[in-house]
Short mmCIF file of C-alpha atoms in Angstrom, two decimals:
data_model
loop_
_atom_site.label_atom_id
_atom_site.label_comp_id
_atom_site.label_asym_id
_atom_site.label_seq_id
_atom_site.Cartn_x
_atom_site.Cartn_y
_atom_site.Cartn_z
CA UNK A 29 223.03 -24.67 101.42
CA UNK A 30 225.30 -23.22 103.48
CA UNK A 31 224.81 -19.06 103.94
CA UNK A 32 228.66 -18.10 104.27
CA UNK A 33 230.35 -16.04 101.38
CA UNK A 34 233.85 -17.51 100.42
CA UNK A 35 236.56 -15.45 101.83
CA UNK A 36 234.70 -13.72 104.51
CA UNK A 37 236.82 -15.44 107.09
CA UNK A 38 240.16 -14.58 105.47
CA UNK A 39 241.95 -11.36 106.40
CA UNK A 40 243.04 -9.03 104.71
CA UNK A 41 245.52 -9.45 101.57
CA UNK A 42 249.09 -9.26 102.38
CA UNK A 43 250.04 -6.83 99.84
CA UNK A 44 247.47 -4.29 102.09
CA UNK A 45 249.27 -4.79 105.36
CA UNK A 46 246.27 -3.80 106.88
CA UNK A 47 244.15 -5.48 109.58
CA UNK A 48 241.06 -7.15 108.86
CA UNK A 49 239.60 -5.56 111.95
CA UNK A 50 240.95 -2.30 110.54
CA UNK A 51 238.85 -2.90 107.04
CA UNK A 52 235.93 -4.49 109.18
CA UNK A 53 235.03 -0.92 109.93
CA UNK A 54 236.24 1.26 107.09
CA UNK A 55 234.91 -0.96 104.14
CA UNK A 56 230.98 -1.31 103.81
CA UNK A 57 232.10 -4.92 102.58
CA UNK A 58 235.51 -6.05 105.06
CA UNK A 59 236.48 -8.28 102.06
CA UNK A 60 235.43 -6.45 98.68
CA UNK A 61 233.83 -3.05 99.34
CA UNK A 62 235.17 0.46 98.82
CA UNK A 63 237.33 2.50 101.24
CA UNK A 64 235.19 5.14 102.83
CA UNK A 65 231.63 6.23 103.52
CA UNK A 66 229.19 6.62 100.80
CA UNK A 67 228.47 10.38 99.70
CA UNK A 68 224.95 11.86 100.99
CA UNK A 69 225.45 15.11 99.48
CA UNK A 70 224.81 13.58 95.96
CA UNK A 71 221.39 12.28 97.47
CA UNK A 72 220.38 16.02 99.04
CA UNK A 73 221.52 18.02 96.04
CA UNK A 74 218.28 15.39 93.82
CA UNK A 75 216.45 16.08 96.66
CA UNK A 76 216.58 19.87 96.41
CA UNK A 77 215.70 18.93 92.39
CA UNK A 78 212.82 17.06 93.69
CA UNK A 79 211.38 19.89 95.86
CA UNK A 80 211.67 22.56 93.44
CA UNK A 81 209.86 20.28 90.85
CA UNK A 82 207.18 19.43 94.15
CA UNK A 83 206.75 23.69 94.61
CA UNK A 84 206.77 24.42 90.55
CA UNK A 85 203.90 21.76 90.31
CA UNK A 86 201.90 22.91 93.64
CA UNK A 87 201.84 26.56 92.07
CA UNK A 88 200.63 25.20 88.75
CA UNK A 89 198.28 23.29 90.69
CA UNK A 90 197.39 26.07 92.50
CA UNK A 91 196.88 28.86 89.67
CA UNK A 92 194.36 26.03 87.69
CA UNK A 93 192.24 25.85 90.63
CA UNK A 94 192.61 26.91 93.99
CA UNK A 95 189.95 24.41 95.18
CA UNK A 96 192.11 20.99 94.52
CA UNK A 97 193.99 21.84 97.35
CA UNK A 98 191.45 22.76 99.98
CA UNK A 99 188.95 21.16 102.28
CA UNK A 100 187.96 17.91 101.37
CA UNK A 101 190.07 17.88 98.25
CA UNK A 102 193.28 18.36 100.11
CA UNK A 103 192.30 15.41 102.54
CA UNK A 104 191.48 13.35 99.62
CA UNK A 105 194.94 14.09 98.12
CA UNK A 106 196.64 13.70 101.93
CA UNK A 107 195.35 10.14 101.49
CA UNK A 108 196.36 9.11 97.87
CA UNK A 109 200.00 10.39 98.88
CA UNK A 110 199.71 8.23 101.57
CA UNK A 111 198.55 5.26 99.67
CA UNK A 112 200.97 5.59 97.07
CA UNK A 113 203.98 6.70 99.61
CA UNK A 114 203.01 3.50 101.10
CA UNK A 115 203.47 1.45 97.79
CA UNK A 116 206.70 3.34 97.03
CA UNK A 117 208.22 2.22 101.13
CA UNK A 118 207.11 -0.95 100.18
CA UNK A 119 209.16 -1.21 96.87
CA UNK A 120 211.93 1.20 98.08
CA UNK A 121 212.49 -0.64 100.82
CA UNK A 122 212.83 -4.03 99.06
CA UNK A 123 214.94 -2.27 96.29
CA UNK A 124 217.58 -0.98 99.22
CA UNK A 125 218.11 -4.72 100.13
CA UNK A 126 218.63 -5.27 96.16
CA UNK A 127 215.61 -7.57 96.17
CA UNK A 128 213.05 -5.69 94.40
CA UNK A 129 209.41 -6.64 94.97
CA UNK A 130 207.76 -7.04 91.96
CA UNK A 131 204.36 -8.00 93.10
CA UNK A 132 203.37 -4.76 95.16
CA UNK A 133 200.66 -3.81 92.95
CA UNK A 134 199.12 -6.97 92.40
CA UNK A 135 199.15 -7.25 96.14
CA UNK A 136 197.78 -4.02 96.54
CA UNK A 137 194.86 -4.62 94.13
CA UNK A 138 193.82 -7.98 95.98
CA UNK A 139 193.48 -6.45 99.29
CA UNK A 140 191.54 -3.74 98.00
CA UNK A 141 189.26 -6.25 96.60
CA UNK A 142 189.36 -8.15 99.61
CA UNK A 143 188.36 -5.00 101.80
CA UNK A 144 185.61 -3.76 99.16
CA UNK A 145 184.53 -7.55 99.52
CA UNK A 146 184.24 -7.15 103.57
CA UNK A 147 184.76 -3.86 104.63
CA UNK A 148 180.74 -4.57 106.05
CA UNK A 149 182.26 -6.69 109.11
CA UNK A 150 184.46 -4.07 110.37
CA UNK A 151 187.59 -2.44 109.94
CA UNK A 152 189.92 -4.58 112.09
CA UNK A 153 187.64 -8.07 110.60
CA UNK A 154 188.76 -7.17 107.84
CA UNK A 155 192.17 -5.43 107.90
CA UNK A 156 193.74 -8.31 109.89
CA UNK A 157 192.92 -11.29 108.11
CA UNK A 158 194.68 -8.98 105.38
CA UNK A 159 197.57 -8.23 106.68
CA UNK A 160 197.92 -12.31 108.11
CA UNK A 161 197.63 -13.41 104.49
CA UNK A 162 200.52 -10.69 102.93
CA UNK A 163 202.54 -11.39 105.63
CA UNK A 164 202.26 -15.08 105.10
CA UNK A 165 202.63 -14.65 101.80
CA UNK A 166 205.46 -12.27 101.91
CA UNK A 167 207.29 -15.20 104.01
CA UNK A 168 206.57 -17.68 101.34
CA UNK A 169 208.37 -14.67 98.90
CA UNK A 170 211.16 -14.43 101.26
CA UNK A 171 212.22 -17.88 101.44
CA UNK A 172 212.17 -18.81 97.90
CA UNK A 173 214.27 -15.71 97.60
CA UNK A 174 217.04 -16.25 100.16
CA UNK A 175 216.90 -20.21 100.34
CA UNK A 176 217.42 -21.03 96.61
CA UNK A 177 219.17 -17.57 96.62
CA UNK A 178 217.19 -16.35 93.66
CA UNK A 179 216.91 -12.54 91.95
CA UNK A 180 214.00 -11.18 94.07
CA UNK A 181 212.56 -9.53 90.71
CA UNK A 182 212.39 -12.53 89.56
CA UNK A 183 210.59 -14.37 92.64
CA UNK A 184 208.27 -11.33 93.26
CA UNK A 185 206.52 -11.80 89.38
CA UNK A 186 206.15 -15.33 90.14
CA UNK A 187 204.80 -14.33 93.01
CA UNK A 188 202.61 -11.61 91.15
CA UNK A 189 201.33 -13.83 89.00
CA UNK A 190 199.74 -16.25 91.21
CA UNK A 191 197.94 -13.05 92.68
CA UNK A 192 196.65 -11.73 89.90
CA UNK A 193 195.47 -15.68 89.35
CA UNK A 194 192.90 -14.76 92.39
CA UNK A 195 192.59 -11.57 91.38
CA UNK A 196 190.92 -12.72 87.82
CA UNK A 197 188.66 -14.89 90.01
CA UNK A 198 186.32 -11.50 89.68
CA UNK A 199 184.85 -10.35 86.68
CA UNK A 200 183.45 -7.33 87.69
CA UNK A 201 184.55 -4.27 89.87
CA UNK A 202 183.41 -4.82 93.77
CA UNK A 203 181.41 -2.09 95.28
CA UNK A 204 183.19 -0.86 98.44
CA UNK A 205 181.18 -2.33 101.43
CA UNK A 206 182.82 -0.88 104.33
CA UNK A 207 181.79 3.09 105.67
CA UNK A 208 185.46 3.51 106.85
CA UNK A 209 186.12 6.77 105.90
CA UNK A 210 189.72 7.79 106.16
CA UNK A 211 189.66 11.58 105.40
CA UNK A 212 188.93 11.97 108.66
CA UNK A 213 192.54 11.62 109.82
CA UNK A 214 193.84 12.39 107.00
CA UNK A 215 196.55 14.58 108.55
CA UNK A 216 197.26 12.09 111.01
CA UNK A 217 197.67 9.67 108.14
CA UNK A 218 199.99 12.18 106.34
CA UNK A 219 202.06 13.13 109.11
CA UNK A 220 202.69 9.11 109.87
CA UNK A 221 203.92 8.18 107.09
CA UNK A 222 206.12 11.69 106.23
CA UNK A 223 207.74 10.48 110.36
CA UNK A 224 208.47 7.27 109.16
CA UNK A 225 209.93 8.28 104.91
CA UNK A 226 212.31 10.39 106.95
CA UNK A 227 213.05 8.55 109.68
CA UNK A 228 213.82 5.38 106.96
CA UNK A 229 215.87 7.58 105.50
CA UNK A 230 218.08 9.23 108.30
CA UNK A 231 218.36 5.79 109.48
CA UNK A 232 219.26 4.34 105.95
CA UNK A 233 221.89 7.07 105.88
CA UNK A 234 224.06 5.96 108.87
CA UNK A 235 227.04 2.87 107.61
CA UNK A 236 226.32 0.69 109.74
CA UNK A 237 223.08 0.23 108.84
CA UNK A 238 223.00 1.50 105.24
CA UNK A 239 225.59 -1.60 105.18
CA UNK A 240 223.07 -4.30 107.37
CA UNK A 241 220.45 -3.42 105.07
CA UNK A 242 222.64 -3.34 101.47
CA UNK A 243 224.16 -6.46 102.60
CA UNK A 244 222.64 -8.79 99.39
CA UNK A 245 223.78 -6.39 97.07
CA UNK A 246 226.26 -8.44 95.03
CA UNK A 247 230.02 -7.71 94.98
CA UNK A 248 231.21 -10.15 92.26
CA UNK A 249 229.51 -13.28 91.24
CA UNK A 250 225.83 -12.38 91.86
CA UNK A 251 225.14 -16.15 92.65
CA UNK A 252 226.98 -16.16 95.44
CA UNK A 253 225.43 -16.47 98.57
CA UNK A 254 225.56 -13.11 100.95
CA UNK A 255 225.97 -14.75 104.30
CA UNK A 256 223.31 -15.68 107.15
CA UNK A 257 222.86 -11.74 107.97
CA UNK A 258 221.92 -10.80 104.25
CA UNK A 259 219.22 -13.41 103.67
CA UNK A 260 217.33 -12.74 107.50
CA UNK A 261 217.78 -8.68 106.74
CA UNK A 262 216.12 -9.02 102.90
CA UNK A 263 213.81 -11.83 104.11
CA UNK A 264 212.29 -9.26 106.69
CA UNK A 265 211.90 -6.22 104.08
CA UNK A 266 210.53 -8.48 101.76
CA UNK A 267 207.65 -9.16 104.30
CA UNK A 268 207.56 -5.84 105.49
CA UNK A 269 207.14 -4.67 102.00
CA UNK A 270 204.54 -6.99 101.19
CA UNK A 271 202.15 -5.95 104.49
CA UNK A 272 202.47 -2.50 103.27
CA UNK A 273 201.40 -2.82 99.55
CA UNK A 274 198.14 -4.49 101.22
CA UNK A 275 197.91 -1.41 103.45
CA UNK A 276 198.06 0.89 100.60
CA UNK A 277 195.65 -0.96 98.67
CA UNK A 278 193.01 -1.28 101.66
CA UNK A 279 193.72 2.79 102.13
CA UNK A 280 193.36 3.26 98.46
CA UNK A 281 190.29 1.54 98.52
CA UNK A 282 188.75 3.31 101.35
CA UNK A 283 189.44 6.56 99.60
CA UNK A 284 187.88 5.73 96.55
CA UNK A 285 184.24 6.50 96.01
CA UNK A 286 184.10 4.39 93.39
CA UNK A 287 183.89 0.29 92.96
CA UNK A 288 187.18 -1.53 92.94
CA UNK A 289 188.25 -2.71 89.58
CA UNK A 290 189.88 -6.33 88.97
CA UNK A 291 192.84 -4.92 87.43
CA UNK A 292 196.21 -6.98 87.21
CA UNK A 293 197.74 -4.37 89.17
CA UNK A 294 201.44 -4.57 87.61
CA UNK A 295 200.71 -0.61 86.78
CA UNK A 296 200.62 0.24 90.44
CA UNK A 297 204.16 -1.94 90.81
CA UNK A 298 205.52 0.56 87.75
CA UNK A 299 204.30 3.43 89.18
CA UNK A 300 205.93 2.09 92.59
CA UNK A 301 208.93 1.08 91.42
CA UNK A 302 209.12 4.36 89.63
CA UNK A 303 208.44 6.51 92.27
CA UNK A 304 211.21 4.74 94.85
CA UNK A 305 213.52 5.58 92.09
CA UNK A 306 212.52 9.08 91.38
CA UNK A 307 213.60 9.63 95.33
CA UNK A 308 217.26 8.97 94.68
CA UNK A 309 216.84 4.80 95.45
CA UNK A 310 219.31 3.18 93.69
CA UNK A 311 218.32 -0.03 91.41
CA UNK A 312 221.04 -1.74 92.50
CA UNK A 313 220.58 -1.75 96.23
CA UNK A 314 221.91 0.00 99.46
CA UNK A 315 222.18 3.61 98.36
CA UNK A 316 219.48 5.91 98.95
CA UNK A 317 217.91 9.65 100.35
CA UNK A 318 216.53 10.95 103.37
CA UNK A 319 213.73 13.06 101.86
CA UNK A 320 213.51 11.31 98.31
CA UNK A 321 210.71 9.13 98.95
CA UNK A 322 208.22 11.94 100.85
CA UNK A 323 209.61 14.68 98.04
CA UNK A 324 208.76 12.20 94.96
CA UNK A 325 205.37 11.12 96.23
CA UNK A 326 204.53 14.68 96.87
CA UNK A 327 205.59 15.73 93.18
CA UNK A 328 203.62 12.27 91.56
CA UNK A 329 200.59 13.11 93.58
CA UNK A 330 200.37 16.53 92.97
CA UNK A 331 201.14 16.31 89.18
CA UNK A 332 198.23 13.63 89.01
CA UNK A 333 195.84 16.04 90.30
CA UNK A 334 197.07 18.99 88.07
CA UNK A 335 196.79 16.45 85.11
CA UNK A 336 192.96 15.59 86.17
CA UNK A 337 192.35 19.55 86.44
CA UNK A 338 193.86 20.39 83.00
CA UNK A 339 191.85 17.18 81.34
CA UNK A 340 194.92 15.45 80.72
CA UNK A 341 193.97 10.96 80.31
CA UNK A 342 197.03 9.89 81.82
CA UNK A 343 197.34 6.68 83.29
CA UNK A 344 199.58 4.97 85.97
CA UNK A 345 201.40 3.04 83.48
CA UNK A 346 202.09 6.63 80.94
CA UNK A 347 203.13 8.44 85.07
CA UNK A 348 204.96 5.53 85.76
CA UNK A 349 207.21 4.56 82.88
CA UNK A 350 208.33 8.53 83.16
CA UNK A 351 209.09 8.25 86.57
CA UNK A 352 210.83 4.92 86.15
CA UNK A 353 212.58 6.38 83.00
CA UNK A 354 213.95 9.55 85.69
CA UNK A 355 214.65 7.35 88.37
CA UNK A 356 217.19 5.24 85.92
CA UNK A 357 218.91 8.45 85.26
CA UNK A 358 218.82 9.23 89.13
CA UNK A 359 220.11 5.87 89.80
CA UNK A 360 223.27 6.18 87.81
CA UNK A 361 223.41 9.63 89.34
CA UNK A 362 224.07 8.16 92.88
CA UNK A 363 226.25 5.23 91.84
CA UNK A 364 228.97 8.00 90.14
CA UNK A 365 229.14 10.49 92.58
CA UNK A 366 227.49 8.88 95.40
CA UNK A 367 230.70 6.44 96.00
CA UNK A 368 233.41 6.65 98.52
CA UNK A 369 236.02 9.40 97.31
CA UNK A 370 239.19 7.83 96.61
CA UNK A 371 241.94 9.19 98.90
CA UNK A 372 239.34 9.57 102.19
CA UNK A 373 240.95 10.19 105.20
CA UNK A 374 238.89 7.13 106.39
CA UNK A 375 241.05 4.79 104.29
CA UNK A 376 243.65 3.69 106.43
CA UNK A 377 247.74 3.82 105.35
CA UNK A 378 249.15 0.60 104.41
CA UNK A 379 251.18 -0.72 107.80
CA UNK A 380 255.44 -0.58 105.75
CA UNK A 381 256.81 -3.33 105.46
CA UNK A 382 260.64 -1.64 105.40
CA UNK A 383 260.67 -1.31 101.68
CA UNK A 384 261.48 1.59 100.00
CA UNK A 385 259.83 2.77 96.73
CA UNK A 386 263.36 2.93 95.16
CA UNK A 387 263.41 -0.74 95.64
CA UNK A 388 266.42 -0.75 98.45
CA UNK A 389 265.45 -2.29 101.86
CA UNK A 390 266.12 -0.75 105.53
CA UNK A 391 268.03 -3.47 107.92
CA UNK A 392 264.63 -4.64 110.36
CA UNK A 393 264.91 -3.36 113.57
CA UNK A 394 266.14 -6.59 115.82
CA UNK A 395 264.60 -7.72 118.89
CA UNK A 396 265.75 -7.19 122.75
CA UNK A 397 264.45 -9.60 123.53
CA UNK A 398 267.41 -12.17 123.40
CA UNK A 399 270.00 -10.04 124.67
CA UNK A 400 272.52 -10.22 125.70
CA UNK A 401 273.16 -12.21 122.30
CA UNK A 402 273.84 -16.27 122.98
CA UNK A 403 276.13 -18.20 121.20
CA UNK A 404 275.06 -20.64 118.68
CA UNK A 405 274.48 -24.35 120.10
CA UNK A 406 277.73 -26.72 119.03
CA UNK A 407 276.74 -30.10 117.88
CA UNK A 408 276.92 -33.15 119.54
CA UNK A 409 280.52 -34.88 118.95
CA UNK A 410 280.23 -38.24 116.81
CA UNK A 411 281.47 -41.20 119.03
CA UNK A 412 284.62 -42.19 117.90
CA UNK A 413 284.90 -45.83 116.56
CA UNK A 414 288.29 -47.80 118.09
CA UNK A 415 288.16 -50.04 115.34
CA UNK A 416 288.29 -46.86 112.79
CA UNK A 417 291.16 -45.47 114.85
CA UNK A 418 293.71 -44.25 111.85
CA UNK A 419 296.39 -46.20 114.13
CA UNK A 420 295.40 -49.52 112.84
CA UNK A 421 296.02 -48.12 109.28
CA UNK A 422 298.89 -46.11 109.25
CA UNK A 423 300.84 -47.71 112.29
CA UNK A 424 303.51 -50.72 111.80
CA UNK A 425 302.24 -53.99 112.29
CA UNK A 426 303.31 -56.63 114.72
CA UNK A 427 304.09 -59.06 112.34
CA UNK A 428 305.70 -56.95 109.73
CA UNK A 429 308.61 -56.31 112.56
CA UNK A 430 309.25 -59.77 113.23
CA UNK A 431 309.61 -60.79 109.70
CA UNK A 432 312.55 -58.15 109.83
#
């Protein structure tokens, strides 16, 4: 069960001649990874896609009816961007560690239910025992993920489906109990969660960390375990991610005048998924924006309201499936052009080895060490046997001169 990936202790190949320390910090994997830093201006160029579509839509928006987007209709937007930018951290962040949580709506639906259910005792009675249960729950996610070293997608609908198990424990929506009313602080709210989508991302956008977090991506054999530092970083974004899909849902809630509906919630986890890879997050892990995620929940929200104004039915799963279906073209965007450049500066020159490409080899330099030059060591003479002295065969014998 042991957490270290085979070959992460050997250095470099000889055929490189370079230093495994060397590699350590030019590689985003020292053993298998690509020479180089990953490509940002790929991720700003979507971005500057994503805020013209944002402005295009806002002046739509704007032209249908000027009203959407003032007073108390601009705080209640300020708050469903915030509820759904809060569903897209969660699954962005979980798809950056190339775990993707699958069970962010389902999660998000049960809290809602569980704060329409005792919103009357209090905000923090009933936001905390809330957050407690996602977290705890998230843990349980975690560990089946990086113990048995399991897809996360695959863990997280497991995990989705026992949710929506308590979630069908209601057959009719729940009226919302509380008097919380968060359009009060609705900027606040806004401006919160804008600091921390683009301080994720400027942060995500630095190697050292884009690498800490990317670590679980897979570099060959996707059953192969990542290492000790890959399963504690995914294990903490997978709880992370699951405390704030029950934060959007609770927000969401709050928001809505309306009763809570038992709904399986796997179209919020589309529309989440969807919007994460709308901003530029890759579906295979690591890469990612700065802006994306604040842009793309901007241009979801804001189309959502123009749809409403224009008497368009369209529902999360019809906003999500396009926004997935983008974000899968946005995703291969990144992985092409978003990759190290071959022939970076950063990639270090392979150390010579004194052969020449015409195949001839230049005499090694030799060492000073040992001079002046000593002579070679003689052997040891054999001891000479007296009864093998040549005398006693060649000589005359005694007796043969008396005969004569």
């Amino acid at each position: 069960m042991g957490y270290e990936e085979a070959g992460r202790d050997r250095s470099a190949e000889p055929s490189s001649g370079v230093p495994a320390a060397v590699l350590d910090n030019v590689f985003d994997d020292p053993t298998h990874g690509e020479p180089g830093r990953d490509r940002i201006g790929v991720h700003l160029g979507w971005e500057l896609l994503l805020l013209a579509g944002l402005a295009a839509v806002s002046w739509l928006l704007w032209r249908e009816d000027p009203a959407a987007v003032r007073d108390e209709n601009l705080r209640t937007l300020l708050i469903n961007a915030v509820g759904l930018g809060l569903l897209a951290l969660a699954a962005g962040l979980s798809l950056r560690t190339a775990a993707p949580n699958l069970a962010v709506g389902p999660i998000a639906v049960a809290a809602a239910l569980h704060y329409a259910e005792q919103g009357d005792r209090g905000l923090p009675a009933s936001l905390g025992p809330a957050v407690a249960v996602a977290a705890v729950g998230g843990l349980a996610l975690a560990l089946a993920v990086v113990v048995l070293h399991v897809p996360g997608w695959a863990a997280s609908l497991a995990g989705a489906a026992a949710v929506v198990v308590y979630i069908e424990r209601r057959s009719a929506p729940v009226l919302v109990q509380g008097d919380y009313d968060p359009s009060g602080s609705a900027g606040y709210l806004f401006a919160g969660f804008a600091a921390v989508a683009v301080l994720g991302g400027l942060f995500g956008a630095i190697r050292a960390i884009r690498r800490l977090v990317g670590r679980y991506r897979p570099i060959a054999d996707p059953a192969r375990r990542r290492g000790a530092v890959a399963a504690v970083v995914t294990a903490a974004a997978l709880v992370v991610s699951t405390v704030l899909a029950a934060l959007a849902g609770m927000l969401l809630a709050a928001n809505d005048p309306g009763p809570v509906a038992p709904t399986s919630g796997l179209d919020w986890t589309v529309l989440a998924v969807g919007v994460a890879l709308l901003a530029g997050t890759s579906a295979y892990g690591r890469r990612g924006g700065v802006f994306g995620t604040l842009l793309a929940v901007g241009l979801v929200t804001v189309f959502q309201v123009y749809a409403s104004e224009r008497g368009w039915t369209l529902s999360n799963w019809v906003v999500g499936g396009a926004a997935l279906g983008v974000g899968l073209l946005a995703t291969r965007l990144v992985e092409t052009l978003g990759r190290p450049r071959p022939g970076r500066p950063e990639r270090p020159e392979p150390v010579s080895d004194g052969t020449i490409s015409s195949g001839w080899t230049t005499p090694q330099p030799q060492s000073v060490d040992n001079w002046p030059p000593t002579l070679p060591t003689q052997a040891a003479p054999q001891p000479i046997d007296p009864w093998r002295d040549p005398r006693w065969e060649d000589g005359p014998r005694r007796w043969d001169t008396d005969e004569r």
